[in-house]
Tab-separated table of C-alpha atoms in Angstrom:
chain	number	residue	atom	x	y	z
U	1	MET	CA	11.802	-19.999	-10.016
U	2	LEU	CA	9.416	-20.392	-7.443
U	3	SER	CA	6.827	-23.803	-7.541
U	4	GLU	CA	3.405	-23.451	-6.906
U	5	PRO	CA	2.512	-23.959	-3.176
U	6	THR	CA	1.870	-27.247	-2.110
U	7	LEU	CA	-1.258	-27.095	0.474
U	8	THR	CA	-0.916	-29.259	3.792
U	9	SER	CA	-1.845	-28.893	7.181
U	10	ARG	CA	-0.228	-29.313	10.627
U	11	ALA	CA	-2.141	-30.681	13.621
U	12	GLU	CA	-2.956	-27.965	16.631
U	13	SER	CA	-5.001	-28.347	19.373
U	14	GLY	CA	-6.959	-31.242	17.941
U	15	ARG	CA	-7.586	-29.807	14.740
U	16	ASP	CA	-6.009	-29.889	11.160
U	17	VAL	CA	-4.977	-26.425	10.333
U	18	PRO	CA	-4.029	-25.550	7.015
U	19	LEU	CA	-0.813	-24.072	5.549
U	20	LEU	CA	0.754	-23.330	1.926
U	21	CYS	CA	4.505	-24.184	1.674
U	22	TRP	CA	6.490	-22.765	-1.427
U	23	ARG	CA	9.937	-24.563	-2.194
U	24	ALA	CA	12.283	-22.659	-4.298
U	25	PRO	CA	14.976	-25.285	-6.260
U	26	ALA	CA	17.282	-22.912	-5.957
U	27	PRO	CA	18.119	-20.132	-3.690
U	28	LEU	CA	15.951	-16.994	-3.856
U	29	LEU	CA	16.307	-13.017	-3.443
U	30	ALA	CA	13.799	-11.896	-1.120
U	31	VAL	CA	12.321	-8.289	0.683
U	32	GLY	CA	9.461	-8.364	2.582
U	33	SER	CA	7.828	-7.693	5.849
U	34	ALA	CA	6.904	-10.560	7.233
U	35	PRO	CA	7.294	-11.988	10.916
U	36	LEU	CA	10.136	-14.735	9.977
U	37	GLY	CA	12.387	-14.101	7.384
U	38	GLY	CA	11.809	-10.247	6.769
U	39	GLY	CA	13.904	-7.701	5.055
U	40	ILE	CA	16.290	-8.516	2.499
U	41	GLY	CA	18.092	-11.628	1.841
U	42	VAL	CA	18.253	-15.201	0.247
U	43	ARG	CA	15.790	-17.937	0.998
U	44	ARG	CA	14.984	-21.244	-0.119
U	45	TRP	CA	11.022	-21.366	0.992
U	46	VAL	CA	7.880	-19.596	2.132
U	47	LEU	CA	5.134	-20.447	4.105
U	48	ASN	CA	1.806	-18.796	4.726
U	49	ALA	CA	0.035	-20.413	7.750
U	50	THR	CA	-3.891	-20.392	9.035
U	51	VAL	CA	-4.439	-19.488	12.281
U	52	PRO	CA	-7.240	-19.000	14.796
U	53	MET	CA	-8.587	-15.969	15.346
U	54	SER	CA	-7.894	-16.244	18.757
U	55	TYR	CA	-4.171	-16.190	18.062
U	56	ASP	CA	-2.114	-14.851	20.748
U	57	ARG	CA	1.422	-16.220	20.624
U	58	ASP	CA	4.060	-12.996	21.074
U	59	ASP	CA	6.825	-15.347	19.471
U	60	PRO	CA	5.137	-15.448	15.862
U	61	ALA	CA	8.936	-16.088	14.109
U	62	ALA	CA	9.412	-18.940	16.407
U	63	HIS	CA	6.279	-20.303	15.918
U	64	LEU	CA	6.840	-20.122	11.979
U	65	ALA	CA	10.107	-21.609	12.437
U	66	GLU	CA	8.692	-24.529	14.822
U	67	LEU	CA	5.848	-25.161	11.608
U	68	ALA	CA	9.128	-25.366	8.994
U	69	ARG	CA	11.075	-27.279	11.037
U	70	GLY	CA	7.937	-29.722	11.005
U	71	LEU	CA	7.799	-29.693	7.256
U	72	ASP	CA	11.358	-30.520	6.771
U	73	LEU	CA	12.336	-27.001	4.810
U	74	ASP	CA	15.931	-26.148	5.548
U	75	GLY	CA	17.794	-23.131	5.229
U	76	PRO	CA	16.201	-19.629	5.569
U	77	GLY	CA	12.763	-19.008	4.383
U	78	VAL	CA	9.961	-16.446	5.020
U	79	GLY	CA	6.981	-17.175	7.199
U	80	LEU	CA	3.529	-15.383	6.861
U	81	LEU	CA	0.625	-15.881	9.325
U	82	THR	CA	-2.850	-14.862	8.560
U	83	GLY	CA	-6.911	-16.058	10.056
U	84	VAL	CA	-7.842	-16.526	6.488
U	85	ASP	CA	-8.293	-20.158	5.087
U	86	VAL	CA	-4.926	-20.273	2.883
U	87	THR	CA	-6.811	-22.456	0.945
U	88	GLU	CA	-8.591	-19.470	-0.631
U	89	VAL	CA	-5.292	-18.448	-1.738
U	90	VAL	CA	-6.106	-16.246	-5.135
U	91	ARG	CA	-3.174	-16.653	-7.883
U	92	ARG	CA	-2.664	-14.270	-10.509
U	93	THR	CA	0.362	-14.017	-13.380
U	94	ASP	CA	1.112	-11.221	-15.641
U	95	GLY	CA	3.965	-10.864	-17.864
U	96	GLY	CA	5.915	-13.380	-16.313
U	97	VAL	CA	5.077	-11.838	-12.393
U	98	ARG	CA	3.556	-14.591	-10.341
U	99	VAL	CA	1.267	-13.518	-7.314
U	100	TRP	CA	-0.516	-15.649	-4.784
U	101	ALA	CA	-2.748	-13.480	-2.234
U	102	THR	CA	-4.542	-14.391	0.880
U	103	VAL	CA	-7.325	-11.314	1.314
U	104	GLY	CA	-8.865	-10.815	4.638
U	105	LEU	CA	-10.509	-7.334	4.604
U	106	GLY	CA	-12.246	-7.302	7.960
U	107	THR	CA	-10.306	-4.694	9.957
U	108	PRO	CA	-9.624	-1.884	6.969
U	109	VAL	CA	-7.686	0.771	8.051
U	110	TRP	CA	-6.158	4.169	6.437
U	111	ALA	CA	-2.299	3.931	7.085
U	112	ALA	CA	-2.271	7.783	8.277
U	113	ALA	CA	-5.850	7.173	10.292
U	114	PRO	CA	-5.460	7.493	14.089
U	115	ALA	CA	-8.071	4.628	14.223
U	116	PRO	CA	-9.667	2.063	12.686
U	117	ALA	CA	-12.610	1.695	10.429
U	118	THR	CA	-15.723	0.090	11.436
U	119	PRO	CA	-14.993	-3.852	10.486
U	120	ALA	CA	-17.317	-5.227	7.330
U	121	GLN	CA	-15.744	-8.425	8.090
U	122	ARG	CA	-13.999	-9.932	11.048
U	123	VAL	CA	-11.250	-11.837	9.909
U	124	GLY	CA	-8.053	-9.296	8.823
U	125	THR	CA	-4.754	-9.176	6.826
U	126	VAL	CA	-3.865	-9.369	3.349
U	127	ASN	CA	-0.728	-11.622	2.744
U	128	ILE	CA	1.017	-11.213	-0.753
U	129	VAL	CA	3.825	-13.456	-2.253
U	130	VAL	CA	5.443	-12.424	-5.210
U	131	HIS	CA	7.728	-13.796	-7.613
U	132	VAL	CA	9.539	-11.670	-10.408
U	133	PRO	CA	11.357	-13.898	-13.141
U	134	VAL	CA	14.576	-11.950	-13.244
U	135	ARG	CA	17.079	-10.362	-10.591
U	136	LEU	CA	16.140	-6.973	-9.229
U	137	GLY	CA	18.650	-4.448	-7.652
U	138	ASP	CA	18.364	-3.655	-4.171
U	139	ALA	CA	16.447	-0.198	-4.700
U	140	ALA	CA	14.044	-2.325	-7.157
U	141	LEU	CA	13.128	-4.511	-4.661
U	142	VAL	CA	12.195	-2.047	-2.288
U	143	ASN	CA	10.325	-0.373	-4.971
U	144	ALA	CA	8.503	-3.403	-5.885
U	145	VAL	CA	7.124	-3.641	-2.005
U	146	ALA	CA	5.923	-0.013	-2.629
U	147	THR	CA	4.553	-1.003	-5.856
U	148	ALA	CA	2.821	-4.132	-4.553
U	149	THR	CA	1.414	-2.255	-1.648
U	150	GLU	CA	0.087	0.658	-3.992
U	151	ALA	CA	-1.585	-2.157	-6.228
U	152	LYS	CA	-3.117	-3.714	-2.830
U	153	ALA	CA	-4.544	0.104	-1.345
U	154	GLN	CA	-6.113	0.627	-5.394
U	155	ALA	CA	-8.062	-2.517	-4.994
U	156	ILE	CA	-9.186	-2.110	-1.476
U	157	TRP	CA	-10.498	1.520	-2.837
U	158	GLU	CA	-12.354	0.041	-5.924
U	159	LEU	CA	-13.584	-2.708	-3.822
U	160	GLY	CA	-15.731	0.352	-1.497
U	161	LEU	CA	-13.585	0.387	1.648
U	162	PRO	CA	-12.320	3.626	2.766
U	163	ALA	CA	-9.100	2.160	3.392
U	164	THR	CA	-5.416	1.537	2.455
U	165	GLY	CA	-4.964	-2.225	3.850
U	166	THR	CA	-5.487	-3.592	7.301
U	167	ALA	CA	-3.224	-3.283	10.089
U	168	THR	CA	-1.465	-6.959	9.595
U	169	ASP	CA	-0.762	-6.756	5.984
U	170	ALA	CA	2.494	-8.499	4.703
U	171	VAL	CA	4.397	-8.611	1.228
U	172	THR	CA	6.990	-10.740	0.088
U	173	VAL	CA	8.545	-10.240	-3.197
U	174	LEU	CA	11.091	-13.127	-4.267
U	175	CYS	CA	13.261	-13.160	-7.035
U	176	PRO	CA	16.511	-14.995	-8.895
U	177	ALA	CA	19.635	-14.553	-6.803
U	178	ASP	CA	22.023	-14.686	-10.128
U	179	GLY	CA	22.140	-12.086	-13.078
U	180	GLU	CA	22.218	-8.676	-14.214
U	181	PRO	CA	20.116	-6.835	-11.742
U	182	ALA	CA	17.049	-4.637	-13.105
U	183	PRO	CA	17.400	-1.275	-11.908
U	184	TYR	CA	13.656	-0.305	-11.370
U	185	GLY	CA	10.482	-1.936	-9.517
U	186	GLY	CA	8.109	1.190	-9.564
U	187	PRO	CA	4.469	0.987	-11.130
U	188	ARG	CA	5.730	2.225	-14.994
U	189	SER	CA	8.893	0.180	-15.210
U	190	THR	CA	9.626	-3.229	-17.027
U	191	TRP	CA	8.677	-5.479	-13.709
U	192	GLY	CA	6.942	-3.179	-11.841
U	193	ALA	CA	4.148	-2.815	-14.149
U	194	PRO	CA	3.044	-6.671	-14.319
U	195	LEU	CA	3.649	-6.844	-10.740
U	196	ALA	CA	0.823	-4.113	-10.049
U	197	ARG	CA	-1.525	-5.727	-12.449
U	198	ALA	CA	-1.049	-9.203	-10.676
U	199	VAL	CA	-1.226	-7.989	-7.286
U	200	HIS	CA	-4.445	-5.606	-8.194
U	201	ALA	CA	-6.365	-8.701	-9.662
U	202	ALA	CA	-5.128	-10.666	-6.935
U	203	VAL	CA	-6.615	-8.861	-4.045
U	204	ARG	CA	-9.906	-7.338	-6.299
U	205	ALA	CA	-10.393	-10.999	-6.626
U	206	GLY	CA	-9.796	-12.234	-3.083
U	207	GLY	CA	-11.831	-9.283	-1.560
U	208	ALA	CA	-14.401	-9.637	-3.679
U	209	GLY	CA	-17.151	-11.650	-1.219
U	210	PRO	CA	-17.193	-12.334	2.664
U	211	VAL	CA	-14.460	-13.939	3.912
U	212	VAL	CA	-15.201	-16.203	7.295
U	213	PRO	CA	-12.112	-16.773	9.575
U	214	TRP	CA	-11.016	-20.226	9.082
U	215	SER	CA	-11.833	-20.739	13.120
U	216	ASP	CA	-15.414	-19.677	12.709
U	217	ARG	CA	-15.811	-22.262	10.374
U	218	GLN	CA	-14.352	-24.898	12.482
U	219	ALA	CA	-16.454	-23.583	15.427
U	220	GLY	CA	-19.710	-23.972	12.939
């Protein structure tokens, strides 16, 4: 089981910068595209860290590892970055699947387009964290990432943006490391269907209003 995230902060450049931390009492199997802990493997924690819009570090994985050490997080974990204020995380649950999303749609793009669409808001990046309560097989985990991405794209389209996401979106799906593996994660499967509904609802809710970058609020 993945705990509800704890909202905390770290001191950077004289400011308290927010971050969310999920801790797992037992190792979880994870798949995802995060800069730290992406791929498939066993993970113990997840971080979603706000960064200023001026962020220009070229070592995000090392930065996230530093943040994890500052929180005394042990073992392998997942780290995500966003210009969104993570205090605005949106939570949705459906059929035992839990989803947390931070939604910034300032730089929407079509996945196959050669150039981004004109931004409606400046802050971009949709980070999605999913917990499924049963073990998924490796193929089902990969399929679950695709399902989450499809649901996100559907929500963005319904919000009126001609886009499938932003260029910096990330998704992580976690499940128990033990148990009989469920074989499917598609949008009509036992666990993929509630996953799709929960992701869709979270992204719709998070993208419904304007999102002001955390660093812009600090400047004001």
